[in-house]
Amino acid sequence: MLRRFLLPRHLSCRYNSSSTKPWYVTTPIFYPNAAPHIGHLYSLVTADIFARYNRIKNPSRPVVFVTGTDEHGLKIQKAAKAQGLPPREFCDTISQQFRRLSKEADISYTRFIRTSEQAHYDAVQSIWRELDSQGLIYKGSYSGWYSVTDECFYTDAQVTHIPETPSSPARTIAKETSSPVEFSQETNYMFRLSSFRETLLQHYSTHKDAIFPEAYRTYILSILESPLEDISISRPQSRLSWGIPVPGDSEHTIYVWVDAVISYLTGIGYPWKDAGLSQGWPVDVQVIGKDIVRFHTIYLPAILQALKLPMPKRLLTHAHWTSSQKKMSKSLGNTTDPFQAMSEFGVDSVRYYLAKVGGRFRDDVDWSHSQVSKHDKELQALVGNLFMRVTSATMMSRVKEALHNSDGAAELSEDLRLAFRELSDASAALAGKVKGNLDEMEVADALDSVVDLLRLANKVLSDAAPWKHPLAHVSLESHRGCLEALRVSGICLQPFIPGVATRLLDALGISSEKRTLESAKETDTFENVQAGMRLFGARK
């Protein structure tokens, strides 16, 4: 496995202060009612790819990366009670598992926020007071279908009534998530969401890249074409005691989703003394799962518009990982343990699989143990075996021989000249392809372009067969071309498999300042890489 050849190394999250607005990326604030599953890791790795990409794309610009846990709500309250623990103690334990997941998966976050922090309480209550001062909050009687699983109220139009059958009782479920719901009627505080329909519709109609993939923008536009109902933003304290109290009314608790989406502001120090630019606002990319798109495209933006803050620039909405074509869930017992997967295959092999198979975001993807194993072997062959072959004792001996024969290049066959030229051109074009794909959020396509180059380098090496070719110069050109392919691939692989990429670039002797995307566009000289390799060997 690759981890035996190239071991992962955690990337420092620190950055230098700068007057430039930091590039800001977030994951969902995960709900810690149970241990993390592979879907949580998927969101983390996706956001981490963009964080790391932007660090090598523009090294002078700080990157802020916020993740964390959303710890309030009825679901947490019930889960804690089932464990016989106070909610905070329960959250302390589960939240630590999410922090551990981030560490073990080499996630380069800069801030891990917990919504149980005092700073978050202060920010949420500050925003509540501001919304209230504008007349956007009022008290009213509210009735609807509530899902504890989703922590969400649904209208009659958003639920399905399933009649009784011989094998199951009658039940009502949410159309969007299939979660069970119960009818609830209570006096709550309401938010005038209806007031923001037109401005939200105008925003998403004008900003066609605000939601990716496009299908989710189309879905939100369809919702906004009809009137929006005001939403309940509190629960009676008698039903929900674990949460942030409504300012001035301790008998009510702030609705968990209002609490949760504000964490993206709290995570960078809201309330700010300025407009938030120096801290990173507006967020450049928010990574979320498709089941929470409504909260991030309607609820949060409405609050931001009320606060007169800029809208998030882009929302990346990914699909789900399934098991045997069924959504993973604890109740079905079909979740995949990310810690076990990383232990078995290695961190970078799991990251590679998540990015390569799940990096198109449009459709659900089925987790397959055998496919992870296949991709693990593919990665080992593409990177590890190529490096070992091109730096073998036999190859190095023939390279040394060719360096003493300057006329060897003239003797290359036309087929070999074309093959080496194709490899050289592909190496030179790689950085531009990766940049183009990642700027368009096409993670799998970006990784495929690196894989294509590595496959080409392996093919050229195998076809040239320098270890048995009578002309020693074939070894020199094979060595030169494959080293350059490995160098640019190593630079471009840093966002996806940082441990492998770091070890590869170390082995090639590439200095830290030469690991930027711009450096990958520059053709390095064979002699520089050779010198770097000698220095690396001397250090070892």
Coordinates of C-alpha atoms in Angstrom, one line a residue:
M1 CA 0.0 0.0 0.0
L2 CA 1.1 3.5 -0.7
R3 CA 1.5 4.5 2.9
R4 CA 4.4 2.2 3.2
F5 CA 6.2 4.1 0.4
L6 CA 5.1 7.6 1.1
L7 CA 3.8 8.5 4.6
P8 CA 1.3 11.4 5.1
R9 CA 2.3 14.5 6.9
H10 CA 0.0 17.0 8.5
L11 CA 0.0 20.4 7.0
S12 CA 0.4 23.5 9.2
C13 CA -2.8 25.6 9.3
R14 CA -1.0 28.9 10.1
Y15 CA -0.9 31.8 7.7
N16 CA 0.8 35.2 7.7
S17 CA -1.3 38.3 8.3
S18 CA -2.2 40.2 5.1
S19 CA -4.3 43.1 4.0
T20 CA -5.8 40.8 1.3
K21 CA -9.2 39.3 2.0
P22 CA -8.4 35.7 3.0
W23 CA -9.8 32.9 0.8
Y24 CA -12.6 31.4 2.9
V25 CA -14.0 27.8 2.7
T26 CA -16.3 26.0 5.1
T27 CA -17.7 22.5 5.6
P28 CA -21.1 21.8 7.1
I29 CA -21.1 22.2 10.8
F30 CA -21.5 18.5 11.6
Y31 CA -24.3 17.3 13.9
P32 CA -22.6 15.1 16.5
N33 CA -25.5 12.9 17.6
A34 CA -23.5 9.8 16.5
A35 CA -19.9 8.9 15.5
P36 CA -18.6 10.3 12.1
H37 CA -19.3 8.3 8.9
I38 CA -17.8 8.4 5.5
G39 CA -20.1 11.2 4.3
H40 CA -18.6 13.5 6.9
L41 CA -15.1 12.6 5.7
Y42 CA -16.3 13.3 2.1
S43 CA -17.3 16.9 3.0
L44 CA -14.1 17.4 4.9
V45 CA -11.8 16.1 2.1
T46 CA -13.7 18.1 -0.6
A47 CA -13.3 21.4 1.3
D48 CA -9.7 20.5 2.1
I49 CA -8.9 20.0 -1.6
F50 CA -10.1 23.6 -2.3
A51 CA -8.3 25.0 0.7
R52 CA -5.0 23.4 -0.3
Y53 CA -5.5 24.2 -4.0
N54 CA -5.9 27.9 -3.2
R55 CA -2.7 27.8 -1.1
I56 CA -0.6 26.6 -4.0
K57 CA -2.6 28.8 -6.5
N58 CA -1.9 32.0 -4.7
P59 CA 0.6 31.5 -1.8
S60 CA 0.6 35.1 -0.8
R61 CA -3.1 35.0 0.0
P62 CA -4.2 33.5 3.4
V63 CA -6.7 30.7 3.4
V64 CA -9.3 30.4 6.2
F65 CA -10.9 27.0 6.6
V66 CA -13.7 26.5 9.1
T67 CA -15.2 23.2 10.2
G68 CA -16.8 22.1 13.5
T69 CA -19.8 20.7 15.2
D70 CA -23.4 21.9 15.5
E71 CA -24.3 20.8 19.1
H72 CA -27.7 22.0 19.9
G73 CA -31.2 20.7 19.2
L74 CA -33.8 18.1 20.1
K75 CA -31.9 15.2 18.5
I76 CA -28.8 15.9 20.6
Q77 CA -30.9 16.3 23.7
K78 CA -32.6 12.9 23.1
A79 CA -29.3 11.1 22.2
A80 CA -27.6 12.4 25.3
K81 CA -30.6 11.3 27.4
A82 CA -30.4 7.8 25.9
Q83 CA -26.8 7.7 27.0
G84 CA -27.6 8.9 30.4
L85 CA -25.3 12.0 30.0
P86 CA -25.8 15.8 30.2
P87 CA -26.0 17.2 26.6
R88 CA -22.7 19.1 27.0
E89 CA -20.8 16.1 28.2
F90 CA -22.3 14.0 25.4
C91 CA -21.2 16.6 22.8
D92 CA -17.7 16.9 24.3
T93 CA -17.2 13.2 23.6
I94 CA -18.7 13.1 20.1
S95 CA -17.3 16.4 18.9
Q96 CA -13.8 15.1 19.8
Q97 CA -14.4 12.3 17.3
F98 CA -14.9 14.8 14.5
R99 CA -11.8 16.7 15.5
R100 CA -9.9 13.4 15.5
L101 CA -11.3 12.6 12.1
S102 CA -10.0 15.9 10.7
K103 CA -6.6 15.2 12.1
E104 CA -6.3 11.7 10.9
A105 CA -7.5 12.6 7.4
D106 CA -4.9 15.4 7.2
I107 CA -7.5 18.1 7.0
S108 CA -5.9 21.5 7.0
Y109 CA -8.6 23.5 8.8
T110 CA -7.7 26.8 10.5
R111 CA -10.7 26.9 12.9
F112 CA -12.8 24.2 14.5
I113 CA -15.9 25.8 15.9
R114 CA -18.3 24.3 18.4
T115 CA -21.7 25.9 18.6
S116 CA -21.7 25.4 22.4
E117 CA -18.9 28.0 22.7
Q118 CA -19.6 31.2 24.5
A119 CA -18.4 33.2 21.5
H120 CA -21.1 31.6 19.4
Y121 CA -23.8 32.2 22.0
D122 CA -22.9 35.9 22.0
A123 CA -22.9 36.1 18.1
V124 CA -26.2 34.3 17.7
Q125 CA -27.9 36.5 20.4
S126 CA -26.4 39.6 18.8
I127 CA -27.8 38.7 15.4
W128 CA -31.2 37.9 17.0
R129 CA -31.3 41.4 18.6
E130 CA -30.5 43.0 15.3
L131 CA -33.2 41.1 13.4
D132 CA -35.6 41.9 16.1
S133 CA -34.8 45.6 16.0
Q134 CA -35.7 45.6 12.3
G135 CA -39.1 44.1 13.0
L136 CA -38.2 40.8 11.3
I137 CA -39.1 38.7 14.4
Y138 CA -42.5 38.3 15.8
K139 CA -44.4 35.9 18.1
G140 CA -47.1 33.8 16.7
S141 CA -48.9 30.4 16.8
Y142 CA -47.2 27.9 14.5
S143 CA -48.3 24.5 13.3
G144 CA -46.5 22.1 11.1
W145 CA -44.9 18.7 10.7
Y146 CA -41.7 18.5 12.7
S147 CA -38.8 16.1 12.0
V148 CA -36.5 15.4 14.9
T149 CA -34.1 13.7 12.5
D150 CA -33.9 16.8 10.3
E151 CA -34.5 19.3 13.1
C152 CA -36.9 21.0 10.7
F153 CA -40.6 22.0 10.3
Y154 CA -42.3 21.0 7.1
T155 CA -45.6 22.2 5.6
D156 CA -48.4 20.0 4.4
A157 CA -47.1 20.2 0.9
Q158 CA -43.7 18.9 2.0
V159 CA -44.8 15.7 3.6
T160 CA -46.3 12.4 2.4
H161 CA -48.9 10.4 4.3
I162 CA -48.3 6.7 4.1
P163 CA -51.3 4.5 4.9
E164 CA -51.2 1.6 7.2
T165 CA -50.2 -1.8 5.8
P166 CA -50.4 -5.3 7.3
S167 CA -46.7 -5.0 8.2
S168 CA -46.4 -1.4 9.3
P169 CA -48.5 1.4 10.9
A170 CA -49.6 4.6 9.1
R171 CA -46.9 7.2 9.2
T172 CA -46.0 10.6 7.7
I173 CA -42.6 11.4 6.2
A174 CA -40.8 14.4 4.7
K175 CA -40.8 14.2 0.9
E176 CA -37.3 15.6 0.7
T177 CA -35.5 13.4 3.2
S178 CA -38.0 10.5 4.0
S179 CA -37.5 11.3 7.7
P180 CA -40.5 10.6 10.0
V181 CA -42.4 13.7 11.1
E182 CA -45.0 14.5 13.8
F183 CA -47.6 17.2 13.8
S184 CA -46.8 20.0 16.2
Q185 CA -48.6 23.2 17.2
E186 CA -47.0 25.7 19.5
T187 CA -46.4 29.4 20.1
N188 CA -43.0 30.3 18.7
Y189 CA -41.0 33.3 17.5
M190 CA -41.3 33.7 13.7
F191 CA -38.9 35.1 11.2
R192 CA -40.3 37.1 8.3
L193 CA -38.6 34.9 5.6
S194 CA -41.4 35.9 3.2
S195 CA -40.0 39.4 3.0
F196 CA -36.8 38.1 1.2
R197 CA -38.3 36.0 -1.6
E198 CA -37.8 38.6 -4.3
T199 CA -34.3 39.6 -3.4
L200 CA -33.2 35.9 -3.1
L201 CA -34.9 35.1 -6.5
Q202 CA -33.1 38.0 -8.1
H203 CA -29.8 37.0 -6.6
Y204 CA -29.9 33.4 -7.8
S205 CA -31.3 34.4 -11.2
T206 CA -28.4 36.9 -11.7
H207 CA -25.6 34.8 -10.2
K208 CA -25.7 31.7 -12.2
D209 CA -22.6 30.2 -10.5
A210 CA -23.8 30.8 -7.0
I211 CA -24.9 27.2 -6.5
F212 CA -23.0 24.2 -8.0
P213 CA -24.0 21.8 -9.6
E214 CA -26.6 23.7 -11.7
A215 CA -29.4 21.3 -10.9
Y216 CA -29.5 22.5 -7.3
R217 CA -29.8 26.2 -8.4
T218 CA -32.7 25.2 -10.6
Y219 CA -34.3 23.5 -7.6
I220 CA -33.9 26.6 -5.4
L221 CA -35.3 28.9 -8.2
S222 CA -38.3 26.6 -8.4
I223 CA -38.9 27.1 -4.7
L224 CA -38.5 30.9 -4.9
E225 CA -41.0 31.2 -7.7
S226 CA -43.8 30.6 -5.2
P227 CA -44.4 32.6 -2.0
L228 CA -42.2 31.8 1.0
E229 CA -43.8 31.2 4.3
D230 CA -42.4 32.8 7.5
I231 CA -40.5 30.2 9.6
S232 CA -40.4 29.3 13.2
I233 CA -37.1 30.2 14.7
S234 CA -37.6 29.1 18.3
R235 CA -38.9 26.2 20.3
P236 CA -40.5 26.3 23.8
Q237 CA -37.9 25.7 26.4
S238 CA -40.1 23.0 27.9
R239 CA -39.6 21.0 24.7
L240 CA -36.0 22.0 23.9
S241 CA -33.8 23.0 26.7
W242 CA -30.5 22.3 25.0
G243 CA -29.7 25.4 22.9
I244 CA -29.2 29.1 23.0
P245 CA -31.9 31.0 24.9
V246 CA -33.9 33.7 23.1
P247 CA -32.6 37.1 24.4
G248 CA -35.1 38.4 26.9
D249 CA -37.2 35.3 27.0
S250 CA -35.7 32.3 28.8
E251 CA -38.8 30.2 28.1
H252 CA -37.8 29.9 24.4
T253 CA -34.8 28.4 22.8
I254 CA -33.4 29.6 19.4
Y255 CA -34.1 27.2 16.5
V256 CA -31.1 25.0 15.9
W257 CA -30.8 25.7 12.2
V258 CA -30.7 29.5 12.8
D259 CA -28.0 28.8 15.4
A260 CA -26.1 26.5 13.1
V261 CA -25.8 28.7 9.9
I262 CA -24.6 31.6 12.0
S263 CA -21.5 29.5 12.9
Y264 CA -19.9 30.5 9.5
L265 CA -19.9 34.1 10.8
T266 CA -18.8 33.2 14.3
G267 CA -16.0 31.0 12.9
I268 CA -14.2 34.2 11.7
G269 CA -14.9 36.4 14.7
Y270 CA -18.3 38.0 14.1
P271 CA -19.3 40.6 15.1
W272 CA -16.5 42.4 13.3
K273 CA -15.3 46.0 13.7
D274 CA -15.2 46.3 9.9
A275 CA -17.3 44.7 7.1
G276 CA -15.6 41.3 7.7
L277 CA -13.3 41.4 4.6
S278 CA -10.1 41.2 6.7
Q279 CA -11.5 38.1 8.4
G280 CA -12.5 36.4 5.1
W281 CA -16.2 37.3 4.6
P282 CA -17.9 36.7 2.2
V283 CA -17.2 33.0 2.2
D284 CA -15.7 31.9 -1.2
V285 CA -16.9 28.3 -1.1
Q286 CA -19.3 26.5 1.2
V287 CA -19.3 22.7 0.9
I288 CA -22.6 21.0 2.0
G289 CA -24.6 17.9 1.4
K290 CA -27.7 18.0 -0.8
D291 CA -30.0 17.4 2.1
I292 CA -29.3 20.8 3.7
V293 CA -29.3 22.9 0.6
R294 CA -32.5 24.9 1.6
F295 CA -31.0 26.1 4.9
H296 CA -27.9 27.4 3.1
T297 CA -29.6 28.9 0.1
I298 CA -32.6 30.5 1.7
Y299 CA -32.4 30.7 5.5
L300 CA -28.8 31.9 5.8
P301 CA -28.9 34.3 2.8
A302 CA -32.1 35.9 4.2
I303 CA -30.3 36.5 7.5
L304 CA -27.3 37.9 5.7
Q305 CA -29.4 40.3 3.6
A306 CA -31.1 41.5 6.8
L307 CA -27.6 42.1 8.3
K308 CA -26.6 43.9 5.0
L309 CA -23.7 41.4 4.6
P310 CA -22.5 40.1 1.2
M311 CA -23.8 36.8 0.1
P312 CA -21.6 33.7 0.0
K313 CA -19.8 33.5 -3.4
R314 CA -20.4 29.8 -4.2
L315 CA -22.2 26.8 -2.7
L316 CA -20.9 23.4 -3.6
T317 CA -23.7 20.9 -3.0
H318 CA -22.5 17.3 -3.1
A319 CA -24.6 14.1 -3.3
H320 CA -24.5 11.3 -0.8
W321 CA -22.4 8.1 -0.4
T322 CA -24.6 5.1 -0.4
S323 CA -24.2 1.4 0.5
S324 CA -25.7 -1.1 -1.9
Q325 CA -27.5 1.9 -3.5
K326 CA -29.1 2.8 -0.1
K327 CA -28.4 6.0 1.8
M328 CA -26.1 5.3 4.7
S329 CA -27.8 5.6 8.0
K330 CA -27.2 4.4 11.6
S331 CA -30.7 2.9 11.8
L332 CA -30.0 0.7 8.7
G333 CA -26.6 -0.3 10.0
N334 CA -24.9 0.3 6.7
T335 CA -22.6 3.2 7.5
T336 CA -18.9 3.0 6.7
D337 CA -16.4 3.8 9.5
P338 CA -13.9 6.3 8.1
F339 CA -11.3 5.5 10.7
Q340 CA -11.4 1.8 9.8
A341 CA -11.1 2.7 6.1
M342 CA -8.1 4.9 6.6
S343 CA -6.5 2.3 8.9
E344 CA -6.9 -0.4 6.2
F345 CA -6.0 1.5 3.1
G346 CA -4.1 4.6 4.2
V347 CA -5.3 8.2 4.5
D348 CA -4.2 9.2 1.0
S349 CA -5.7 6.2 -0.7
V350 CA -9.1 6.9 0.9
R351 CA -8.8 10.6 0.0
Y352 CA -7.9 9.6 -3.6
Y353 CA -11.0 7.4 -3.8
L354 CA -13.3 10.0 -2.4
A355 CA -12.0 12.6 -4.8
K356 CA -11.8 10.5 -7.9
V357 CA -15.1 8.6 -7.6
G358 CA -17.1 11.3 -5.7
G359 CA -15.6 14.4 -7.2
R360 CA -18.4 15.1 -9.7
F361 CA -21.0 15.8 -7.1
R362 CA -24.1 15.4 -9.3
D363 CA -25.2 11.8 -8.4
D364 CA -25.0 9.6 -5.3
V365 CA -22.0 7.3 -5.3
D366 CA -21.8 3.8 -3.9
W367 CA -19.1 3.0 -1.4
S368 CA -17.3 -0.2 -2.4
H369 CA -14.6 -1.9 -0.4
S370 CA -13.3 -3.7 -3.4
Q371 CA -13.2 -0.4 -5.4
V372 CA -11.2 1.4 -2.7
S373 CA -8.7 -1.5 -2.8
K374 CA -8.5 -1.2 -6.6
H375 CA -7.9 2.5 -6.4
D376 CA -5.3 2.0 -3.7
K377 CA -3.3 -0.3 -6.0
E378 CA -3.8 2.1 -8.9
L379 CA -2.3 5.0 -6.9
Q380 CA 0.6 2.8 -5.8
A381 CA 1.4 1.8 -9.4
L382 CA 0.9 5.3 -10.8
V383 CA 3.2 7.1 -8.4
G384 CA 5.2 4.7 -6.2
N385 CA 6.2 2.2 -8.8
L386 CA 6.9 4.8 -11.4
F387 CA 9.3 6.6 -9.1
M388 CA 11.0 3.4 -8.1
R389 CA 11.5 2.3 -11.7
V390 CA 12.8 5.6 -12.9
T391 CA 15.3 5.9 -10.1
S392 CA 16.4 2.3 -10.0
A393 CA 20.1 1.4 -9.8
T394 CA 20.0 0.1 -13.4
M395 CA 18.3 3.2 -14.7
M396 CA 20.7 5.5 -12.9
S397 CA 23.7 3.6 -14.2
R398 CA 22.5 3.9 -17.8
V399 CA 21.7 7.6 -17.3
K400 CA 25.2 8.2 -16.1
E401 CA 26.6 6.4 -19.1
A402 CA 24.4 8.5 -21.5
L403 CA 25.5 11.8 -19.9
H404 CA 29.0 11.1 -21.1
N405 CA 27.7 10.6 -24.7
S406 CA 26.4 13.9 -25.9
D407 CA 25.6 12.5 -29.4
G408 CA 23.1 10.0 -28.2
A409 CA 20.1 12.3 -28.8
A410 CA 20.7 12.3 -32.5
E411 CA 20.3 8.5 -32.6
L412 CA 16.8 8.3 -31.2
S413 CA 14.2 6.8 -33.4
E414 CA 11.3 9.0 -34.7
D415 CA 8.8 7.0 -32.6
L416 CA 10.8 7.6 -29.4
R417 CA 11.2 11.3 -30.2
L418 CA 7.4 11.6 -30.6
A419 CA 6.7 9.7 -27.4
F420 CA 9.1 11.8 -25.4
R421 CA 7.7 15.0 -26.9
E422 CA 4.1 13.9 -26.1
L423 CA 5.1 13.3 -22.5
S424 CA 6.9 16.7 -22.3
D425 CA 3.9 18.6 -23.7
A426 CA 1.5 16.8 -21.4
S427 CA 3.7 17.7 -18.4
A428 CA 3.8 21.3 -19.4
A429 CA 0.0 21.5 -19.8
L430 CA -1.0 19.8 -16.6
A431 CA -1.0 22.8 -14.2
G432 CA -3.3 24.7 -16.6
K433 CA -5.7 21.7 -16.8
V434 CA -5.9 21.3 -13.0
K435 CA -6.4 25.0 -12.5
G436 CA -9.2 25.1 -15.1
N437 CA -11.0 22.1 -13.6
L438 CA -10.7 23.2 -9.9
D439 CA -11.8 26.8 -10.7
E440 CA -14.9 25.2 -12.2
M441 CA -15.3 22.8 -9.1
E442 CA -14.7 19.7 -11.2
V443 CA -12.6 17.8 -8.7
A444 CA -12.7 14.4 -10.4
D445 CA -11.7 15.9 -13.8
A446 CA -8.8 17.7 -12.2
L447 CA -7.5 14.5 -10.6
D448 CA -8.1 12.6 -13.8
S449 CA -5.9 14.9 -15.7
V450 CA -3.0 14.1 -13.2
V451 CA -3.8 10.4 -13.5
D452 CA -3.7 10.7 -17.3
L453 CA -0.2 12.2 -17.2
L454 CA 1.1 9.6 -14.8
R455 CA -0.4 6.8 -17.0
L456 CA 1.3 8.3 -20.0
A457 CA 4.6 8.5 -18.2
N458 CA 4.3 4.8 -17.2
K459 CA 3.4 3.9 -20.8
V460 CA 6.3 5.8 -22.3
L461 CA 8.7 4.2 -19.9
S462 CA 7.4 0.7 -20.6
D463 CA 7.3 1.2 -24.4
A464 CA 10.8 2.7 -24.4
A465 CA 12.1 -0.2 -22.2
P466 CA 15.4 1.7 -21.5
W467 CA 16.8 -1.0 -19.3
K468 CA 17.2 -3.3 -22.4
H469 CA 17.5 -0.7 -25.2
P470 CA 21.0 -0.7 -26.8
L471 CA 21.1 3.1 -26.8
A472 CA 21.9 4.4 -23.3
H473 CA 20.4 7.8 -24.3
V474 CA 17.0 6.2 -24.2
S475 CA 17.5 5.8 -20.5
L476 CA 18.4 9.5 -20.1
E477 CA 15.4 10.8 -22.0
S478 CA 13.0 8.4 -20.2
H479 CA 14.5 9.4 -16.9
R480 CA 14.2 13.1 -17.8
G481 CA 10.7 12.9 -19.0
C482 CA 9.4 10.8 -16.2
L483 CA 11.0 12.9 -13.5
E484 CA 9.4 16.0 -15.0
A485 CA 6.0 14.2 -15.1
L486 CA 6.5 13.2 -11.4
R487 CA 7.5 16.7 -10.4
V488 CA 4.5 18.5 -11.9
S489 CA 2.2 15.7 -10.8
G490 CA 3.5 15.9 -7.3
I491 CA 2.8 19.7 -7.2
C492 CA -0.7 19.2 -8.6
L493 CA -1.5 16.3 -6.3
Q494 CA -0.9 18.3 -3.1
P495 CA -4.6 19.3 -2.7
F496 CA -5.8 15.7 -3.2
I497 CA -3.3 13.4 -1.5
P498 CA -1.0 15.8 0.5
G499 CA 1.0 13.1 2.3
V500 CA 2.0 11.2 -0.9
A501 CA 2.6 14.5 -2.7
T502 CA 4.9 15.9 0.0
R503 CA 7.0 12.7 0.2
L504 CA 7.2 12.6 -3.6
L505 CA 8.4 16.2 -3.9
D506 CA 10.8 15.6 -1.0
A507 CA 12.2 12.6 -2.8
L508 CA 12.6 14.7 -6.0
G509 CA 14.4 17.4 -3.9
I510 CA 11.8 20.1 -4.8
S511 CA 12.2 23.1 -2.5
S512 CA 9.1 24.4 -0.6
E513 CA 9.0 27.6 -2.6
K514 CA 8.9 25.6 -5.9
R515 CA 5.7 23.7 -5.0
T516 CA 3.2 26.3 -6.2
L517 CA 0.9 25.9 -9.2
E518 CA 2.9 28.6 -11.0
S519 CA 6.1 26.5 -10.4
A520 CA 4.4 23.5 -12.1
K521 CA 3.9 25.6 -15.2
E522 CA 7.6 26.3 -15.3
T523 CA 9.8 23.7 -17.0
D524 CA 12.4 22.7 -14.5
T525 CA 15.7 21.5 -15.8
F526 CA 16.7 17.9 -15.5
E527 CA 20.0 19.0 -13.8
N528 CA 18.1 20.9 -11.1
V529 CA 15.9 17.9 -10.2
Q530 CA 19.0 15.7 -10.3
A531 CA 20.8 18.1 -7.9
G532 CA 17.8 18.2 -5.7
M533 CA 17.7 14.5 -5.5
R534 CA 21.4 14.3 -4.6
L535 CA 20.8 16.8 -1.8
F536 CA 17.8 14.8 -0.6
G537 CA 19.9 11.7 -0.6
A538 CA 22.6 13.4 1.3
R539 CA 20.1 14.5 4.0
K540 CA 18.8 11.0 4.3

